[in-house]
Coordinates of C-alpha atoms in Angstrom, one line a residue:
X476 CA 0.1 0.1 0.4
X477 CA 1.4 3.5 -0.6
X478 CA 2.0 6.1 2.2
X479 CA 0.6 9.2 2.1
X480 CA 3.2 12.0 3.2
X481 CA 1.1 15.8 3.8
X482 CA 3.0 18.7 4.7
X483 CA 0.1 21.2 6.6
X484 CA 1.3 24.6 7.3
X485 CA 0.0 26.6 10.5
X486 CA 1.0 29.7 9.1
X487 CA -1.4 32.3 7.7
X488 CA -0.9 33.6 4.2
X489 CA -2.5 35.5 1.8
X490 CA -1.6 32.4 -1.0
X491 CA 0.4 29.6 -0.9
X492 CA 1.3 26.8 -2.9
X493 CA 1.5 22.6 -1.9
X494 CA 1.7 19.2 -3.1
X495 CA 1.4 16.5 -2.4
X496 CA 1.5 12.2 -3.0
X497 CA -2.0 11.0 -3.9
X498 CA -3.7 7.6 -4.8
X499 CA -2.7 8.3 -8.4
X500 CA 0.9 8.7 -8.3
X501 CA 1.0 10.7 -11.3
X502 CA -1.3 13.7 -9.8
X503 CA -0.1 15.8 -8.1
X504 CA -2.6 18.6 -6.6
X505 CA -2.2 21.9 -6.2
X506 CA -3.9 24.7 -4.1
X507 CA -3.8 28.3 -4.9
X508 CA -4.3 31.8 -3.0
X509 CA -6.1 30.8 -0.2
X510 CA -6.2 34.0 2.3
X511 CA -6.1 31.9 5.4
X512 CA -4.6 29.0 6.2
X513 CA -5.7 27.0 9.4
X514 CA -5.5 23.8 10.9
X515 CA -9.8 23.6 9.8
X516 CA -10.1 25.8 7.2
X517 CA -8.1 24.8 4.9
X518 CA -8.6 21.7 2.2
X519 CA -6.8 18.6 3.1
X520 CA -5.0 16.7 0.8
X521 CA -5.4 13.1 1.7
X522 CA -9.3 14.2 1.9
X523 CA -8.9 15.8 -1.6
X524 CA -6.9 12.7 -3.3
X525 CA -9.6 10.6 -2.0
X526 CA -13.0 12.4 -2.9
X527 CA -10.9 12.3 -6.3
X528 CA -9.6 9.4 -7.4
X529 CA -11.8 7.1 -5.3
X530 CA -15.0 8.7 -5.6
X531 CA -14.9 10.5 -8.9
X532 CA -14.8 14.2 -7.6
X533 CA -13.7 17.2 -9.8
X534 CA -11.1 18.9 -7.9
X535 CA -13.1 22.1 -7.5
X536 CA -16.2 20.1 -5.6
X537 CA -13.3 18.1 -3.8
X538 CA -11.7 20.6 -2.4
X539 CA -14.9 22.3 -1.3
X540 CA -15.9 19.1 0.4
X541 CA -12.7 18.1 1.9
X542 CA -13.5 21.5 4.4
X543 CA -16.6 20.1 6.0
X544 CA -14.8 16.4 6.5
X545 CA -12.0 14.8 7.7
X546 CA -10.5 11.3 8.1
X547 CA -6.9 9.9 7.8
X548 CA -6.7 6.5 6.5
X549 CA -9.5 5.1 3.8
X550 CA -10.6 1.8 5.9
X551 CA -13.9 3.5 6.5
X552 CA -14.8 5.7 3.7
X553 CA -13.5 1.8 1.4
X554 CA -16.3 0.0 3.6
X555 CA -19.0 2.6 2.6
X556 CA -18.1 2.4 -1.2
X557 CA -17.7 -1.3 -1.1
X558 CA -21.5 -1.3 0.7
X559 CA -23.1 1.0 -2.1
X560 CA -21.0 -1.4 -5.2
X561 CA -22.4 -4.6 -3.4
X562 CA -25.9 -3.0 -3.9
X563 CA -25.8 -2.1 -7.6
X564 CA -25.0 1.4 -6.7
X565 CA -22.9 2.1 -10.0
X566 CA -20.2 4.9 -9.9
X567 CA -21.9 7.5 -10.9
X568 CA -24.9 7.4 -8.3
X569 CA -22.6 7.0 -5.4
X570 CA -21.0 9.8 -6.8
X571 CA -24.1 11.8 -7.0
X572 CA -25.0 10.9 -3.7
X573 CA -21.6 11.4 -1.7
X574 CA -22.0 14.7 -3.5
X575 CA -25.4 15.5 -1.7
X576 CA -24.5 13.7 1.4
X577 CA -20.4 13.8 1.8
X578 CA -21.2 12.9 5.6
X579 CA -22.0 8.9 4.7
X580 CA -18.3 8.4 3.8
X581 CA -17.6 8.8 7.2
X582 CA -20.7 6.6 9.0
X583 CA -20.2 2.9 9.9
X584 CA -21.7 1.1 6.8
X585 CA -23.5 -2.0 8.9
X586 CA -24.6 0.1 11.3
X587 CA -26.3 2.6 9.4
X588 CA -27.1 2.0 6.3
X589 CA -27.8 -1.7 6.2
X590 CA -30.9 -1.5 8.3
X591 CA -32.6 0.7 6.4
X592 CA -31.4 -1.4 3.3
X593 CA -33.1 -4.4 5.1
X594 CA -36.2 -2.4 6.2
X595 CA -37.2 -1.9 2.8
X596 CA -35.9 -5.3 1.5
X597 CA -38.5 -6.8 3.9
X598 CA -41.6 -4.2 2.9
X599 CA -41.0 -5.7 -0.8
X600 CA -38.5 -2.9 -2.3
X601 CA -36.1 -4.8 -5.0
X602 CA -32.5 -3.7 -5.1
X603 CA -33.2 -1.5 -8.6
X604 CA -35.9 0.1 -6.3
X605 CA -33.7 1.1 -3.7
X606 CA -30.9 2.2 -6.0
X607 CA -33.8 4.6 -7.5
X608 CA -35.2 6.2 -3.8
X609 CA -31.4 6.7 -2.6
X610 CA -30.4 8.0 -5.8
X611 CA -33.1 10.6 -5.5
X612 CA -33.1 11.2 -2.3
X613 CA -29.7 10.7 0.1
X614 CA -31.1 12.3 2.7
X615 CA -32.7 9.3 3.2
X616 CA -29.9 8.0 5.1
X617 CA -29.4 10.3 7.2
X618 CA -32.8 9.6 9.1
X619 CA -33.0 7.4 12.1
X620 CA -35.2 3.7 11.4
X621 CA -36.6 3.3 14.4
X622 CA -37.5 7.5 15.4
X623 CA -38.3 8.6 11.3
X624 CA -38.3 6.2 8.6
X625 CA -40.4 3.3 10.4
X626 CA -43.0 5.8 11.5
X627 CA -43.1 8.0 8.1
X628 CA -43.5 4.6 6.8
X629 CA -46.4 3.2 8.9
X630 CA -48.1 6.8 8.3
X631 CA -48.1 6.8 5.0
X632 CA -49.5 2.4 5.0
X633 CA -52.5 4.4 6.2
X634 CA -53.7 5.8 3.2
X635 CA -52.3 3.3 0.7
X636 CA -53.2 -0.5 1.5
X637 CA -50.2 -2.8 0.7
X638 CA -46.3 -2.7 0.9
X639 CA -46.5 -3.1 -3.1
X640 CA -48.5 0.3 -3.8
X641 CA -46.2 1.9 -0.9
X642 CA -43.2 1.1 -2.3
X643 CA -44.6 1.8 -5.7
X644 CA -45.5 5.6 -4.2
X645 CA -41.9 5.9 -2.4
X646 CA -39.4 5.1 -5.8
X647 CA -40.9 8.0 -7.2
X648 CA -41.6 10.2 -3.6
X649 CA -38.8 9.0 -1.4
X650 CA -38.7 12.3 0.2
X651 CA -41.8 11.2 2.0
X652 CA -40.1 9.0 4.3
X653 CA -37.2 11.5 5.4
X654 CA -39.0 15.5 5.5
X655 CA -40.2 16.0 9.0
X656 CA -42.9 18.3 7.9
X657 CA -45.2 15.4 6.5
X658 CA -46.9 14.0 9.7
X659 CA -47.5 17.2 11.9
X660 CA -48.9 18.5 8.5
X661 CA -51.0 15.4 7.8
X662 CA -52.5 16.0 11.5
X663 CA -52.9 19.7 11.1
X664 CA -55.3 18.7 7.9
X665 CA -57.5 16.4 10.2
X666 CA -58.1 18.5 12.5
X667 CA -59.1 21.3 10.5
X668 CA -61.8 19.1 8.6
X669 CA -60.2 17.5 6.0
X670 CA -61.3 13.9 5.6
X671 CA -59.1 11.0 5.5
X672 CA -59.8 9.8 1.5
X673 CA -59.5 13.7 0.4
X674 CA -55.8 13.6 2.5
X675 CA -54.8 10.2 0.5
X676 CA -55.9 12.1 -2.9
X677 CA -53.3 14.6 -1.7
X678 CA -50.6 12.4 -0.6
X679 CA -51.1 10.5 -4.4
X680 CA -51.4 13.2 -6.9
X681 CA -49.7 16.2 -4.9
X682 CA -47.7 14.6 -2.0
X683 CA -45.4 18.1 -2.3
X684 CA -48.5 19.7 -0.3
X685 CA -47.5 17.9 2.6
X686 CA -43.7 19.1 3.0
X687 CA -44.9 22.6 2.5
X688 CA -44.0 25.0 5.1
X689 CA -46.6 27.3 7.1
X690 CA -49.5 25.1 5.6
X691 CA -51.8 25.8 8.3
X692 CA -51.8 29.7 6.8
X693 CA -52.9 29.2 3.7
X694 CA -55.7 26.3 5.2
X695 CA -57.1 29.3 7.6
X696 CA -57.0 31.9 4.2
X697 CA -59.1 29.0 1.9
X698 CA -61.6 28.6 4.8
X699 CA -62.1 32.5 5.5
X700 CA -62.4 32.2 1.0
X701 CA -65.6 30.8 2.3
X702 CA -64.2 27.1 1.0
X703 CA -65.1 23.3 3.4
X704 CA -62.0 21.7 4.1
X705 CA -64.2 18.7 4.0
X706 CA -64.6 19.0 0.3
X707 CA -62.2 17.3 -2.9
X708 CA -62.4 21.0 -4.3
X709 CA -60.4 22.4 -0.6
X710 CA -57.7 20.2 -1.7
X711 CA -57.9 21.4 -5.0
X712 CA -57.6 25.4 -4.0
X713 CA -54.8 24.2 -1.7
X714 CA -53.1 23.2 -4.5
X715 CA -53.8 26.2 -6.6
X716 CA -52.5 28.4 -3.6
X717 CA -49.1 26.4 -2.7
X718 CA -48.4 26.0 -6.3
X719 CA -48.8 29.9 -7.4
X720 CA -47.1 32.5 -6.2
X721 CA -47.9 35.8 -4.9
X722 CA -46.9 37.5 -7.4
X723 CA -48.4 35.3 -10.2
X724 CA -51.5 35.1 -8.2
X725 CA -52.2 39.1 -8.8
X726 CA -51.5 38.8 -12.1
X727 CA -53.7 36.1 -12.4
X728 CA -56.3 37.9 -10.9
X729 CA -55.5 41.4 -13.2
X730 CA -56.3 39.2 -16.4
X731 CA -59.9 38.6 -15.1
X732 CA -60.0 42.0 -13.8
X733 CA -59.3 43.1 -16.9
X734 CA -62.0 41.4 -19.2
X735 CA -64.9 43.1 -16.4
X736 CA -65.2 41.0 -13.5
X737 CA -64.7 42.6 -10.0
X738 CA -62.8 40.9 -6.8
X739 CA -65.8 39.0 -5.8
X740 CA -66.5 37.4 -8.8
X741 CA -62.8 36.2 -9.3
X742 CA -62.8 35.1 -5.4
X743 CA -66.9 33.5 -6.7
X744 CA -65.1 31.6 -10.0
X745 CA -62.0 29.9 -7.7
X746 CA -64.4 29.0 -5.3
X747 CA -66.3 27.0 -8.4
X748 CA -63.7 25.8 -10.0
X749 CA -60.0 26.6 -8.1
X750 CA -58.4 24.8 -11.3
X751 CA -59.0 27.8 -13.2
X752 CA -56.4 30.3 -11.1
X753 CA -53.9 27.4 -12.2
X754 CA -54.3 28.6 -16.3
X755 CA -52.0 30.9 -17.0
X756 CA -52.4 34.6 -17.8
X757 CA -52.3 33.5 -21.2
X758 CA -54.7 31.4 -20.9
X759 CA -56.9 33.0 -19.6
X760 CA -56.8 36.0 -21.8
X761 CA -57.2 33.6 -25.4
X762 CA -59.9 32.2 -23.1
X763 CA -61.9 35.6 -23.3
X764 CA -60.5 36.4 -26.0
X765 CA -62.5 33.7 -27.7
X766 CA -65.4 33.9 -25.9
X767 CA -66.1 37.6 -26.2
X768 CA -64.5 38.8 -29.4
X769 CA -65.5 35.5 -31.1
X770 CA -68.6 34.4 -30.4
X771 CA -70.3 37.4 -28.4
X772 CA -71.0 36.0 -25.6
X773 CA -70.4 38.3 -21.7
X774 CA -67.2 37.9 -20.2
X775 CA -69.7 37.3 -16.9
X776 CA -71.2 34.3 -18.0
X777 CA -68.1 32.5 -17.2
X778 CA -68.3 33.2 -13.9
X779 CA -70.6 30.4 -13.4
X780 CA -68.7 28.5 -15.7
X781 CA -64.6 29.2 -15.0
X782 CA -64.4 25.3 -16.0
X783 CA -64.4 26.6 -19.5
X784 CA -60.9 28.2 -18.8
X785 CA -59.3 24.5 -18.2
X786 CA -61.1 23.6 -21.7
X787 CA -59.1 23.4 -24.8
X788 CA -60.3 26.3 -27.0
X789 CA -59.7 24.4 -30.8
X790 CA -60.8 21.3 -29.6
X791 CA -63.7 22.2 -27.5
X792 CA -64.6 25.7 -26.9
X793 CA -64.6 26.9 -30.4
X794 CA -66.5 23.6 -32.0
X795 CA -69.5 23.8 -29.4
X796 CA -70.0 27.4 -29.0
X797 CA -70.4 27.4 -32.2
X798 CA -73.1 24.9 -32.1
X799 CA -74.9 26.9 -28.9
X800 CA -74.7 30.3 -30.8
X801 CA -76.9 28.9 -33.8
X802 CA -79.0 27.6 -30.8
X803 CA -79.2 30.3 -29.5
X804 CA -79.7 32.6 -32.6
X805 CA -82.9 29.6 -33.3
X806 CA -84.2 30.1 -30.2
X807 CA -83.8 26.2 -29.2
X808 CA -81.6 26.8 -26.7
X809 CA -82.8 29.8 -24.0
X810 CA -79.0 32.0 -23.6
X811 CA -79.3 32.0 -20.0
X812 CA -79.4 28.5 -19.9
X813 CA -76.3 26.9 -18.1
X814 CA -73.2 27.2 -20.2
X815 CA -71.3 25.0 -18.2
X816 CA -72.5 22.1 -19.4
X817 CA -72.4 21.8 -23.3
X818 CA -68.7 22.2 -22.6
X819 CA -67.7 20.0 -20.3
X820 CA -70.1 16.8 -21.5
X821 CA -68.2 14.0 -23.4
X822 CA -67.9 14.6 -27.5
X823 CA -71.1 11.5 -27.7
X824 CA -73.4 13.2 -24.9
X825 CA -73.0 16.2 -26.1
X826 CA -73.9 15.3 -30.3
X827 CA -76.3 13.5 -28.7
X828 CA -78.2 16.8 -26.4
X829 CA -77.4 19.7 -28.8
X830 CA -77.2 18.3 -32.0
X831 CA -79.1 15.0 -32.8
X832 CA -82.3 15.9 -30.8
X833 CA -83.3 18.8 -33.1
X834 CA -83.8 16.7 -35.9
X835 CA -85.5 19.7 -38.2
X836 CA -81.2 21.2 -37.9
X837 CA -79.0 18.2 -36.8
X838 CA -77.2 18.1 -40.1
X839 CA -76.7 21.6 -40.3
X840 CA -75.1 21.6 -36.8
X841 CA -73.1 18.1 -37.1
X842 CA -71.6 19.9 -40.5
X843 CA -71.0 23.2 -38.1
X844 CA -69.6 21.4 -35.9
X845 CA -67.4 19.2 -37.9
X846 CA -66.3 22.3 -39.8
X847 CA -65.4 24.5 -36.9
X848 CA -63.1 21.4 -35.6
X849 CA -61.2 21.2 -38.7
X850 CA -61.0 25.1 -39.3
X851 CA -59.7 25.6 -35.2
X852 CA -57.1 22.3 -36.2
X853 CA -55.9 24.3 -39.2
X854 CA -52.6 25.3 -38.3
X855 CA -52.5 27.3 -41.4
X856 CA -55.2 29.6 -40.2
X857 CA -53.6 32.8 -39.0
X858 CA -56.3 33.0 -35.1
X859 CA -55.6 29.3 -34.6
X860 CA -52.2 29.2 -35.4
X861 CA -52.3 32.1 -32.4
X862 CA -53.9 30.4 -30.0
X863 CA -52.1 26.8 -31.0
X864 CA -48.8 29.0 -29.4
X865 CA -50.6 30.0 -25.9
X866 CA -52.5 26.6 -25.6
X867 CA -48.7 25.1 -26.3
X868 CA -46.7 27.4 -23.9
X869 CA -49.7 26.9 -21.3
X870 CA -48.8 22.8 -22.0
X871 CA -45.2 23.3 -21.6
X872 CA -45.6 25.1 -18.0
X873 CA -48.7 22.6 -17.1
X874 CA -46.0 19.9 -18.0
X875 CA -43.1 21.3 -15.7
X876 CA -45.5 22.0 -12.9
X877 CA -46.3 18.7 -12.9
X878 CA -42.7 17.2 -13.4
X879 CA -42.0 19.5 -10.3
X880 CA -44.7 18.4 -7.5
X881 CA -43.8 14.6 -8.7
X882 CA -47.4 14.4 -10.7
X883 CA -47.9 11.7 -13.5
X884 CA -49.5 14.3 -15.9
X885 CA -52.4 12.6 -16.6
X886 CA -54.6 15.0 -15.9
X887 CA -53.6 18.3 -16.0
X888 CA -52.3 18.1 -19.7
X889 CA -56.0 17.4 -20.1
X890 CA -57.9 19.7 -17.7
X891 CA -55.7 22.9 -18.8
X892 CA -56.3 22.7 -22.0

């Protein structure tokens, strides 16, 4: 085995240079221009060498890391690296984990790491499952198994019935096993009237909400707005308030007001359909523009039907609005009838209720519906292309939003378009 020789200067200086032998005899490390030099504030040559040659750190990262870590021989860090490799972690994954949680190199792998791996395996997690969880959330390994990980697992079990469901869930959301805010937030929601089933929905769809700070403030704010905490609508409102920052929230309210809505009408629409506040200002403007300027309806109509802001203009709103326009002009449908219903029905039900039932006009209505659908899908049409750009931008924002929250994305693109 190579012997390592280091020389550490304890003299303060504005700049100095030193070299040291390391585990690769052909590599020399130089550290320049350190203004202060003490036994605890400058890079430790052996640690730097080890991090570079054995852990795959860059020199810059190794130098910074060595200020936080001290060991004089490789025995303990070697055992940690061997542990990870024996559990199917790749070198790049090990490097990533150690850069996130450097102190793991100083732990006793058999006492600190092994019991946590054994616990996850006992619940049905495969080696690959564990690799994915730990790589995504290395902080999990710092938590106490008995005092935190097991209680957190049992908390999740209260909402997901089987170990397989829990493991599948934790692969995508491993942070729930180490975030200390989850349990208090679940208790807070229960105490404020949120039902067990709705918390289960939050956990499965938007788990990041349960890791929020100052959640009580948002709960109180929504209650003051008139939301009933026992309803599923409350959970959607909670999602909107926790994911849209104050500036962005204000921009959306201003957009509604520019189209003639009052503050009270914005609140009423939000209470009816909280998802409307997850639409971008561009999407809100596009819907209003089509609704008012192209169809001729009143912008205030949408207060009663805020779900329309979640629909695709090209695929849903434009074709159905053209049918509705014709029916209103013929006196076949009252203008003050529900405007929400025609837009939220499935295509089959819409055609049955608003096209086929009017036998004298059904052929014309069907032709009008199909022509409008084709027209709005024509990318060469100037207005349609403009809407497409707006909706594409909204879709990209929605996709990014879903990824940050660890969502599947299946509901959002359909809902917000």
